[in-house]
Coordinates of C-alpha atoms in Angstrom, one line a residue:
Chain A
X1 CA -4.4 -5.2 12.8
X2 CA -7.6 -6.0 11.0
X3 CA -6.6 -9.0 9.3
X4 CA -8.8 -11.6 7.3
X5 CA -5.8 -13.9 6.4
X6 CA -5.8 -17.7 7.8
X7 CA -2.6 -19.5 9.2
X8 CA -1.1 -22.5 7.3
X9 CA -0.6 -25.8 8.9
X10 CA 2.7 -27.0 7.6
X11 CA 3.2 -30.6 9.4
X12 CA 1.2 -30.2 12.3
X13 CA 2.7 -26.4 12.5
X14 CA 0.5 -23.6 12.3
X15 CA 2.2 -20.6 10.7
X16 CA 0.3 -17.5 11.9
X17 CA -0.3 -14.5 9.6
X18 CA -1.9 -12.7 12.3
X19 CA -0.1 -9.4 12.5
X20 CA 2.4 -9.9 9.9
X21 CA 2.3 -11.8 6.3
X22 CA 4.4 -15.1 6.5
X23 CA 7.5 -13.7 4.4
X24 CA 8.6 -16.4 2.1
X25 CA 12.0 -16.3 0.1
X26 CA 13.0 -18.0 -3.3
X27 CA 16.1 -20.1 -3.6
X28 CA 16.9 -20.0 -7.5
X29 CA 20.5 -21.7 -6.9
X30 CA 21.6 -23.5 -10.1
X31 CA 23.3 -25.7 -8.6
X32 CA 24.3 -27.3 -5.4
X33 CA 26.9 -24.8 -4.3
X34 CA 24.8 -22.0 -5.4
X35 CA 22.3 -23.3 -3.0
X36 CA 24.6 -23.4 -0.4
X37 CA 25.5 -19.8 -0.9
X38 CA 22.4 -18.8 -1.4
X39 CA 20.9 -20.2 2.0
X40 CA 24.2 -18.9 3.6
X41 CA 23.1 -15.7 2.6
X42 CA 18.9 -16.1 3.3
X43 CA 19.1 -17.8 6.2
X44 CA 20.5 -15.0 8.5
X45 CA 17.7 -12.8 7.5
X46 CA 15.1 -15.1 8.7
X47 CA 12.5 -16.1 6.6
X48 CA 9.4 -17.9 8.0
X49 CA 9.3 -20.1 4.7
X50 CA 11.7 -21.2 1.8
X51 CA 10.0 -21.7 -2.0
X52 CA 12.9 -23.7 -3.7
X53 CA 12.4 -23.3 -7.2
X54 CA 13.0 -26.4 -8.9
X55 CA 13.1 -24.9 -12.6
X56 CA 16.7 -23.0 -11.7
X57 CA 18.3 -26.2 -10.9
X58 CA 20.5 -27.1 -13.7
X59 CA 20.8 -30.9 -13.2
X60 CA 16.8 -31.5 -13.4
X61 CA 17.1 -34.3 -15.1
X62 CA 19.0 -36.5 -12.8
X63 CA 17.3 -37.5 -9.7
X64 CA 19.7 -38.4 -7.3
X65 CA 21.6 -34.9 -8.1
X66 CA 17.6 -33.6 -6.8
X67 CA 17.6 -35.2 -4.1
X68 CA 21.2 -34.2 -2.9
X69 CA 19.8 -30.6 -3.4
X70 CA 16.5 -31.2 -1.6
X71 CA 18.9 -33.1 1.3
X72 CA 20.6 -29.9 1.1
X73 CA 18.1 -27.2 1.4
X74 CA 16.6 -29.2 4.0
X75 CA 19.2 -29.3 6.1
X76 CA 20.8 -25.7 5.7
X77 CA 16.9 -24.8 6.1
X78 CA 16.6 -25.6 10.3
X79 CA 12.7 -25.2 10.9
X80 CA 12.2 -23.1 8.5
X81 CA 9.4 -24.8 6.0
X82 CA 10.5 -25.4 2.7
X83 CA 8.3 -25.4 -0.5
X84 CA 8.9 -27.0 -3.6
X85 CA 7.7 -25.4 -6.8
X86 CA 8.1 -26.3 -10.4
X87 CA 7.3 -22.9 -12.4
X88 CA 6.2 -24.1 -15.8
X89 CA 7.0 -21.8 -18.6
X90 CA 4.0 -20.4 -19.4
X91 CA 3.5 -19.1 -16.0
X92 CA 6.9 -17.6 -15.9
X93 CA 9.5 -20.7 -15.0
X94 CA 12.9 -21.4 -16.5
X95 CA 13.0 -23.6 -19.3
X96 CA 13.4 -27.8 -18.2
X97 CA 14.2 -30.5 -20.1
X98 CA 11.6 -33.0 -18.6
X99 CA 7.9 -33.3 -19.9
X100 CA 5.1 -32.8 -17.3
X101 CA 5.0 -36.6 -16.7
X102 CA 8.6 -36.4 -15.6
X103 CA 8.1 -33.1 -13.6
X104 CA 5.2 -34.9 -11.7
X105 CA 7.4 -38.8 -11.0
X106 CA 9.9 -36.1 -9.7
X107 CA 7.5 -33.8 -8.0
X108 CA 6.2 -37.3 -6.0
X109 CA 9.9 -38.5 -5.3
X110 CA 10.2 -35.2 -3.2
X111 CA 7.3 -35.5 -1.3
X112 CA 8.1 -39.0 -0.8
X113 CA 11.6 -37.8 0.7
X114 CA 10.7 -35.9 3.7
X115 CA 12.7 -33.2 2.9
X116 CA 10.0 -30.6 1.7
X117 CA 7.0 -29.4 3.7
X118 CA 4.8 -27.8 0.5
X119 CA 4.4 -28.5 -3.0
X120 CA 3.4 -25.9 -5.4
X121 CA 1.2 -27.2 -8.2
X122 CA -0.3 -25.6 -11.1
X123 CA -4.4 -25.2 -11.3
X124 CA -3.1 -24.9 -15.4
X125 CA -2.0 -28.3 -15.6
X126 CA -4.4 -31.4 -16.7
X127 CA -6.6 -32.2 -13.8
X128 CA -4.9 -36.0 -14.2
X129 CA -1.9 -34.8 -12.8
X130 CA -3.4 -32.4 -10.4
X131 CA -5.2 -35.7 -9.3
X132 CA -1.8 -37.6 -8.6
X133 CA -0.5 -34.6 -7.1
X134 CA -3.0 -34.3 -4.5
X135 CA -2.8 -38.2 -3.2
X136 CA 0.7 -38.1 -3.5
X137 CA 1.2 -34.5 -1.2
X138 CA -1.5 -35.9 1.0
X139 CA 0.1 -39.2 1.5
X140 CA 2.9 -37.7 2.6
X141 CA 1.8 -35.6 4.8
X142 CA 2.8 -32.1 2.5
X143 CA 0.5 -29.5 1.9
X144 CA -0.6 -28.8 -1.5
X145 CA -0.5 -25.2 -2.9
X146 CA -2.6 -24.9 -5.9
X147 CA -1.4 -21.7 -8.1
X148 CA -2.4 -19.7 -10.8
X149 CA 0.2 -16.6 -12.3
X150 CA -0.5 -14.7 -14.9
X151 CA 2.4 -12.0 -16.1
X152 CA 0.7 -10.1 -18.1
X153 CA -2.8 -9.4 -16.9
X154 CA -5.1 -9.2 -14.5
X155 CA -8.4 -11.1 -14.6
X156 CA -11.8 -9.1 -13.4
X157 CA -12.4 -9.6 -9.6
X158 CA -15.0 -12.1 -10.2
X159 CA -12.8 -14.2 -13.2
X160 CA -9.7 -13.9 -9.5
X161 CA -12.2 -15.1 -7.3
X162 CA -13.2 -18.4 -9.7
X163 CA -9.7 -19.1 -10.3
X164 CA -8.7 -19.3 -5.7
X165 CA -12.3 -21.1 -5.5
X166 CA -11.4 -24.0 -8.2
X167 CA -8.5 -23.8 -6.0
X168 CA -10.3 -25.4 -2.9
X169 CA -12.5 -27.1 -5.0
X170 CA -9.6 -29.0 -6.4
X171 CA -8.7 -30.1 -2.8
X172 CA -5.6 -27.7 -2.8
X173 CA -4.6 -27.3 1.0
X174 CA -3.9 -23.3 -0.3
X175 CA -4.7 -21.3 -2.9
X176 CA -2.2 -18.7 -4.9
X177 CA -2.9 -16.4 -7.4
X178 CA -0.7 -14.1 -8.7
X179 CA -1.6 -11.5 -12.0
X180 CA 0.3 -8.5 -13.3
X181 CA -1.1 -5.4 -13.3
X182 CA -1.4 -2.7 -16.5
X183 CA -3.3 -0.3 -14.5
X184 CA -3.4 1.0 -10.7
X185 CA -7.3 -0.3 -10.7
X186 CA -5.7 -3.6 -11.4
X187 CA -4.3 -3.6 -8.2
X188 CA -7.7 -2.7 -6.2
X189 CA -9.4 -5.3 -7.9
X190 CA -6.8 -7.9 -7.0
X191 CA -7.1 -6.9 -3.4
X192 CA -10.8 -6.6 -3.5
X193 CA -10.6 -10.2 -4.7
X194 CA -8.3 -11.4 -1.8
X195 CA -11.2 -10.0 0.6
X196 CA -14.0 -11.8 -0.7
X197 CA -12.3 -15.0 -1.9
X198 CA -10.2 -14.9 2.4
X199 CA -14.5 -14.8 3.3
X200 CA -15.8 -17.3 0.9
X201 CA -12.8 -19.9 1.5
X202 CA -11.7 -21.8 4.1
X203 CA -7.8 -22.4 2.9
X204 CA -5.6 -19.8 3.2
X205 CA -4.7 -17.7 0.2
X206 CA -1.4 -16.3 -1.2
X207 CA -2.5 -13.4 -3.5
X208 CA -0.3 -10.6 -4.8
X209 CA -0.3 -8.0 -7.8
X210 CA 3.1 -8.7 -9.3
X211 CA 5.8 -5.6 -10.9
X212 CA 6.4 -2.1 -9.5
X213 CA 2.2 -1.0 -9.4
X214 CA 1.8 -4.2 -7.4
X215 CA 4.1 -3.9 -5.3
X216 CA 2.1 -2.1 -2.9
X217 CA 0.0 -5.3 -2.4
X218 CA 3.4 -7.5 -1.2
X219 CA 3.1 -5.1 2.2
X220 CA -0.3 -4.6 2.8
X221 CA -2.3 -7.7 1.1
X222 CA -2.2 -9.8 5.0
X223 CA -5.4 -7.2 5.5
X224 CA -6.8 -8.6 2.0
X225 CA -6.8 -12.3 2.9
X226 CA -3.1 -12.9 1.8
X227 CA -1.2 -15.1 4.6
X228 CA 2.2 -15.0 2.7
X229 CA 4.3 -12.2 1.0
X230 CA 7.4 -13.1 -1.1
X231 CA 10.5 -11.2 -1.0
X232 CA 13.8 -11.9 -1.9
X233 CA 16.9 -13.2 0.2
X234 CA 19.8 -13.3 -2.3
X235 CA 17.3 -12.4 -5.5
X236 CA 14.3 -11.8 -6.7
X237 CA 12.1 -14.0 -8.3
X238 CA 9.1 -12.7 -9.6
X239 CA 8.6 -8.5 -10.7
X240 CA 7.7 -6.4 -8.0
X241 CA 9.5 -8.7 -5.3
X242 CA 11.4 -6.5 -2.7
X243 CA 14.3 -7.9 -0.8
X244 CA 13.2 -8.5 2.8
X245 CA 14.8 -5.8 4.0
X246 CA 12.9 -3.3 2.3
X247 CA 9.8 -5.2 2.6
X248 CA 10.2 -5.2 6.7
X249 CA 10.9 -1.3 6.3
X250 CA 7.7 -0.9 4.7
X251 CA 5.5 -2.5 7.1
X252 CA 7.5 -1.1 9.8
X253 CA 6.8 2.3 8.4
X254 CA 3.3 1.7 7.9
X255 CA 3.5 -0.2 11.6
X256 CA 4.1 3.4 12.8
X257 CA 1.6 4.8 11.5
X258 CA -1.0 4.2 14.5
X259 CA -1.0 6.6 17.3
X260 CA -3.0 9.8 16.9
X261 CA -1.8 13.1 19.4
X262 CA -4.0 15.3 17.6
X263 CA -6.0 16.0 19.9
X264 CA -3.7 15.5 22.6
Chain B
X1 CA 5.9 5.4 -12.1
X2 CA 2.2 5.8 -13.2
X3 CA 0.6 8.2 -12.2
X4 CA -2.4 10.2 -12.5
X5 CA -1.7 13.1 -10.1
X6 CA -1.5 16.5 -10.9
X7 CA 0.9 18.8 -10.4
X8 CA -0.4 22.0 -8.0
X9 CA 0.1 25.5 -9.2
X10 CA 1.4 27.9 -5.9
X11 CA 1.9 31.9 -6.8
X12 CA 3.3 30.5 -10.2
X13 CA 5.6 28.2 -9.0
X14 CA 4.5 23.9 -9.8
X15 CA 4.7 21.4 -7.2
X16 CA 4.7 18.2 -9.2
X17 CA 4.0 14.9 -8.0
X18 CA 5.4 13.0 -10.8
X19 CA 7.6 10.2 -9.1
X20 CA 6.7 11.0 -5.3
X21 CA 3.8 12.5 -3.8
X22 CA 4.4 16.2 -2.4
X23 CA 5.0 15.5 1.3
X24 CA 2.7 18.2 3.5
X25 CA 4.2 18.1 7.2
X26 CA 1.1 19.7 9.7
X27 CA 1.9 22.3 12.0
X28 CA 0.2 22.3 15.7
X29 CA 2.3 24.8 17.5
X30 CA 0.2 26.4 20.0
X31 CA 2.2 29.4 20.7
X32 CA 4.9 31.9 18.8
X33 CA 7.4 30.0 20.6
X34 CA 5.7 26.5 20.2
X35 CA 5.8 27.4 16.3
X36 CA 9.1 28.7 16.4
X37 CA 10.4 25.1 17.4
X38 CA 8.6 23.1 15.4
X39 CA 9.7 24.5 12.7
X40 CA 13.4 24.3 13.9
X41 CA 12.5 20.5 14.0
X42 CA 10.4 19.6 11.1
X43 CA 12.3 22.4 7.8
X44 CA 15.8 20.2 8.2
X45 CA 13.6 17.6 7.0
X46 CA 12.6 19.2 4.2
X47 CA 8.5 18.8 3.7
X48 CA 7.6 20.1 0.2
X49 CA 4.9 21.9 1.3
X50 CA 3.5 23.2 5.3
X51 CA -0.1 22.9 6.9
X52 CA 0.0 25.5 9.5
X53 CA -3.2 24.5 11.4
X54 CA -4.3 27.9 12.9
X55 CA -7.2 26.0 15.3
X56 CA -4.5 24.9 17.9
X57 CA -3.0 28.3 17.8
X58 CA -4.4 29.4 21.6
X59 CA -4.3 33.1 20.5
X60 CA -7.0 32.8 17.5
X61 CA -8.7 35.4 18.6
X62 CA -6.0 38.2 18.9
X63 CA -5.5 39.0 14.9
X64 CA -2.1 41.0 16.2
X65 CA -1.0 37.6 17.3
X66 CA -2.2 35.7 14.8
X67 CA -0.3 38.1 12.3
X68 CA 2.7 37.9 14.1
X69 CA 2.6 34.0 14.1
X70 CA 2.4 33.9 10.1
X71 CA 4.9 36.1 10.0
X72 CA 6.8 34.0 11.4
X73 CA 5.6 30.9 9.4
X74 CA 6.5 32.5 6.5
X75 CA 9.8 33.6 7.7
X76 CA 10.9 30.5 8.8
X77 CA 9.2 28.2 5.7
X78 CA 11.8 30.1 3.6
X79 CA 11.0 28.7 0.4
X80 CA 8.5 26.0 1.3
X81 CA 4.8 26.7 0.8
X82 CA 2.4 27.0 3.7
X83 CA -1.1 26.0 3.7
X84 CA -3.5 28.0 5.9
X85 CA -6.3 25.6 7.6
X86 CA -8.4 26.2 9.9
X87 CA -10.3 22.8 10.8
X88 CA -13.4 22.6 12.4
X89 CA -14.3 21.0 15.7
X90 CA -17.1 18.8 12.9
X91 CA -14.6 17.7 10.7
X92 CA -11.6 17.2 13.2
X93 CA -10.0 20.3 14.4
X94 CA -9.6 21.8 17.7
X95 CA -12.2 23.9 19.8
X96 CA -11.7 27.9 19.0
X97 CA -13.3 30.8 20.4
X98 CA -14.5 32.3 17.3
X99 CA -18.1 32.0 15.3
X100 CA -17.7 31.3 11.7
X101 CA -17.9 34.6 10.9
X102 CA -14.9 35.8 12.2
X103 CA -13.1 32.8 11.2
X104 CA -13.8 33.6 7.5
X105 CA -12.5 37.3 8.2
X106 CA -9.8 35.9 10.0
X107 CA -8.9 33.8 6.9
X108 CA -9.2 36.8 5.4
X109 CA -7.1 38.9 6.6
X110 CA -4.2 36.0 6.6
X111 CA -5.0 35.5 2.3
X112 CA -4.1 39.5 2.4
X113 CA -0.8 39.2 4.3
X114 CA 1.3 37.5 1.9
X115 CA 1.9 35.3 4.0
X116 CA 0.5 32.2 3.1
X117 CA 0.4 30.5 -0.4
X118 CA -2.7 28.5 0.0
X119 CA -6.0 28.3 2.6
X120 CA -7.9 25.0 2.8
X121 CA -12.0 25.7 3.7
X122 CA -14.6 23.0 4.0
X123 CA -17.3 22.4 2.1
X124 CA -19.4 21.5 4.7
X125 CA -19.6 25.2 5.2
X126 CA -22.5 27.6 4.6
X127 CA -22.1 28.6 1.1
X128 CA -22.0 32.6 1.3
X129 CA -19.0 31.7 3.2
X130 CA -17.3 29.3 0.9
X131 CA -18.0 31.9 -2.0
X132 CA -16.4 34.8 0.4
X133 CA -13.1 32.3 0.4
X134 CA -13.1 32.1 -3.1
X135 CA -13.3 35.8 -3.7
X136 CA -10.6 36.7 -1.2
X137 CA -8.3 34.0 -2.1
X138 CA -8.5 34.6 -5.4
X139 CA -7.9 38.5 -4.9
X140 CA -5.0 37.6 -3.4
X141 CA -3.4 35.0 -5.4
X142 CA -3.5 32.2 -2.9
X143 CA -4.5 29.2 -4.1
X144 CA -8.2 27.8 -2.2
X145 CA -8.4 24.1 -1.5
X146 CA -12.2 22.7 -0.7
X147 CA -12.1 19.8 2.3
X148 CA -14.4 17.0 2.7
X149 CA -13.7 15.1 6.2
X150 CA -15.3 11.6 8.0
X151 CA -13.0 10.6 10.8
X152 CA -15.9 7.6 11.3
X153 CA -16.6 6.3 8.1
X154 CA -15.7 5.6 4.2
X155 CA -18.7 7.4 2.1
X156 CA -19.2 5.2 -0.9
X157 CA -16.8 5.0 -4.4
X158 CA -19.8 7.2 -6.1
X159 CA -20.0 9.6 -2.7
X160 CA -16.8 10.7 -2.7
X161 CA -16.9 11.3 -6.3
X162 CA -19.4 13.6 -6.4
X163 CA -17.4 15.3 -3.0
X164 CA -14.3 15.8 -5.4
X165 CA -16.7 16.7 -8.0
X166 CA -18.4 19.8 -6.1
X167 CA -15.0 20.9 -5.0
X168 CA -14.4 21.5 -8.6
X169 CA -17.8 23.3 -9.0
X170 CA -17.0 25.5 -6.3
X171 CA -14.8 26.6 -8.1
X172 CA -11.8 25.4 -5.6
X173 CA -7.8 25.3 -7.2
X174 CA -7.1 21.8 -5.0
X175 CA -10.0 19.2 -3.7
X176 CA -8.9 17.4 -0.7
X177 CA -11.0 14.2 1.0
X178 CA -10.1 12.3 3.8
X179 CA -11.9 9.5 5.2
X180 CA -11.8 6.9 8.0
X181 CA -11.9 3.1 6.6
X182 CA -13.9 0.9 9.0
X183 CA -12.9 -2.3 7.1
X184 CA -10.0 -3.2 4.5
X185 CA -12.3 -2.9 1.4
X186 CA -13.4 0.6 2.5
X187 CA -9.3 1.4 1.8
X188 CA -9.8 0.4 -2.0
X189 CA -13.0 2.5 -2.3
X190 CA -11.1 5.7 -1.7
X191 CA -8.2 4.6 -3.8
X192 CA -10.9 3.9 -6.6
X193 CA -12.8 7.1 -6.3
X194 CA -9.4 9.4 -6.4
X195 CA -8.6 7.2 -9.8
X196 CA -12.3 8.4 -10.9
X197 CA -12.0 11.6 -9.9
X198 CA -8.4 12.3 -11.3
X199 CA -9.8 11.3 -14.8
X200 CA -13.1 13.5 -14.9
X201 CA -11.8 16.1 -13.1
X202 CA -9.3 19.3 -14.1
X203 CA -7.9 20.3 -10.9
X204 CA -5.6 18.2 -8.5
X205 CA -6.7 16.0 -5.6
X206 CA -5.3 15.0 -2.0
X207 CA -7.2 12.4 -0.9
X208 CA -6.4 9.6 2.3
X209 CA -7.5 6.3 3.8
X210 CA -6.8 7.4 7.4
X211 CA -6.0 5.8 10.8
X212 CA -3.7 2.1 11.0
X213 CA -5.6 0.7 8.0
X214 CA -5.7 3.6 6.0
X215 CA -1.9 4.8 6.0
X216 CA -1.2 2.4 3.0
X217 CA -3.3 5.2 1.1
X218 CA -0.4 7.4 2.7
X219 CA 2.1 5.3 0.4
X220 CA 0.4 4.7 -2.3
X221 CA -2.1 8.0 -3.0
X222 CA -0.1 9.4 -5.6
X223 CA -0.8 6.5 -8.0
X224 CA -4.4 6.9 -7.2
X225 CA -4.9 10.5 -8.2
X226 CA -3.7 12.2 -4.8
X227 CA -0.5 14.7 -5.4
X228 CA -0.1 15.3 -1.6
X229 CA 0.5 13.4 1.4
X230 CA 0.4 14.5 4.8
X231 CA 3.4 13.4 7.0
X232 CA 4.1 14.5 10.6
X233 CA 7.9 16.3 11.4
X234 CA 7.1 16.8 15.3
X235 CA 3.7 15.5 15.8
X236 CA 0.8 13.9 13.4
X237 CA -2.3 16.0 13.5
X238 CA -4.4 13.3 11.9
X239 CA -4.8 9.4 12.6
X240 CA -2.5 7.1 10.8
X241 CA -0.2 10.1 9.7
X242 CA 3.0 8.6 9.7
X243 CA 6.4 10.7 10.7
X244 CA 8.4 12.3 7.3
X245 CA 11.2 9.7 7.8
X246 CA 8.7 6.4 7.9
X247 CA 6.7 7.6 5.0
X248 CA 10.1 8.4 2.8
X249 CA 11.3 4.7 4.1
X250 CA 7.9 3.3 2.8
X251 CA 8.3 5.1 0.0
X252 CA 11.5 3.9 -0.6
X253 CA 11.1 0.4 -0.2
X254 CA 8.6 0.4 -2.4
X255 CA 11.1 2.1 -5.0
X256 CA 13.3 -0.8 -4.7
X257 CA 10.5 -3.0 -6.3
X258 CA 11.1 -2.5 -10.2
X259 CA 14.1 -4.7 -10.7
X260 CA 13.4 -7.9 -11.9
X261 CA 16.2 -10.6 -12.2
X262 CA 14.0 -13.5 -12.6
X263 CA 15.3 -14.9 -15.9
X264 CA 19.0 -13.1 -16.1

């Protein structure tokens, strides 16, 4: 497969997006045991990374019930990778009750606990906490995923391909951008940004084109620079995401699409 | 779903591809008997509409035989709708023992039978003979579709525009372009020139990315302004065709995408 997408290096690791996309699965537990069941359920179905969305978790507030979780995920996780992501609002999170100088102390406590591989950080927030989230990922030794959603639009190729080079520029380790759709162009112009951004960069990229029109771009973006695809385990967490069964039919459908008899 | 593809009028009847492209399964059977089992194998799986390719029939040249054979078609089709193509050695097709005159009589004759609801003829053709199509077909009620193939390379987005575009002048019912993508952005180009086409032009469009990179097209088309895609039942007569059961399972899985539980 013709693919321009770059592996990550979580901890030493390199995750290879070679032939497939890295498949990564949400946990949206609200709690511990809802965790639990959830990785009971996700686990089987082998995922090659784990986003734990900290915005589901009820009990945000109080840091050693986070930790326990983290403790938690980690250890029902094995070897698979585990990122952490805090989903503001605006880009499509749960509500929290902690302002963004809380999320970030808690953001650093996890990184500081050895129990998550990634952190997801948003390019949206004020560069003095971007800042602090960068020396604190990197003196821990977890990559830092700098992202940028937007759920109702998508931004002209060149406005996609600023936002994943501010990205690097920022010192992120990778570089996510994810945009809604309103039209089927919207979807070839995400892709075509992929390409040139997976030529221009040297971090690997996680792009997709979110909802039903996008969805397309979950099975075939590893061609267009895109070295993860989400889908979900237990459920989905974003428009558009399949659950990884149906998101391993599809690329094993299009898979089987190479050998020509016709002129056999 | 959106979607700009039209539906395509046969002997009255509308094949619409509102939800789901119409799925064209190819017919290579050599020989009467060859035919006769393919089509055992490939009508239980239900193709909306046939592609009887009458270049790897081995008895071209005997018009008896060749009568008998879409006879036979038609007989066993039942209610499906065949497509009559001849394809040229140029533009993909199998070596035949007949100039392009006779092949145009040949065509002919078959528009006259009853037989066959539709005949696809290239463009690339000399134009007294593309006119002749038109004439017969037309007599005859079948409905003429103009091709444009590159099994080496992607034209450009403004290219195969104007391709679609002359179908159209021709005066042809369907315009169908297939190309070969060489890189991943060559896959959007096609996509983004069906979208173009669909809005300037009046009559419906089948258009494909081809080979491993391409069969996403194969998926997707119908979004793009393409209402058919070509699928194999015994045996793909074009690179990156997949088989009817991987295409629906693509399809499919890409079906399961709308839900969105994210904040429920």
């Amino acid at each position: 497969m013709t693919t321009s997408a770059k592996p990550i290096e979580v901890r030493g690791r390199r995750l290879s997006a070679q032939d497939h996309p890295i498949v990564c699965t949400p946990l949206t537990g609200r709690s511990l045991n809802a965790l639990r069941a959830e990785l009971a359920t996700i686990i089987p179905k082998a995922p090659d990374l784990l986003e734990w969305r900290l915005d589901f978790f009820n009990d945000i507030a109080d840091t050693g019930l986070v930790l326990a979780a983290a403790a938690l995920v980690r250890d029902l996780a094995g070897s698979v990778p585990v990122i952490l992501t805090r989903r503001s609002i605006q880009e499509g999170g749960e509500p929290i009750p902690l302002d963004e100088n809380q999320v970030v102390e808690l953001l650093a406590v996890l990184c500081a606990s050895g129990h998550i591989d990634l952190v997801d950080y948003e390019l949206c927030q004020p560069q003095q906490h971007r800042r602090r989230m960068r020396a604190v990922s990197q003196a821990h030794g977890v990559a830092l995923i700098a992202s940028y959603h937007d759920f109702h639009r998508t931004p002209s190729t060149a406005a996609m391909l600023d936002i994943l080079v501010r990205a690097e520029r920022d010192g992120a380790d990778v570089a996510k951008l994810a945009v809604m759709p309103q039209v089927p162009g919207d979807v070839l112009h995400l892709l075509e940004a992929g390409l040139l951004a997976s030529t221009v960069l040297r971090i690997p990229l996680i792009t997709m084109s979110m909802g039903a029109l996008g969805a397309i771009s979950r099975v075939c973006g590893v061609r267009y620079g895109s070295s993860v695809t989400f889908a979900a385990g237990a459920r989905a967490s974003a428009p558009g995401q399949m659950s990884i069964e149906a998101l391993r039919a599809a690329m094993a459908a299009l898979d089987g699409a190479r050998p020509f008899l016709g002129h056999g």
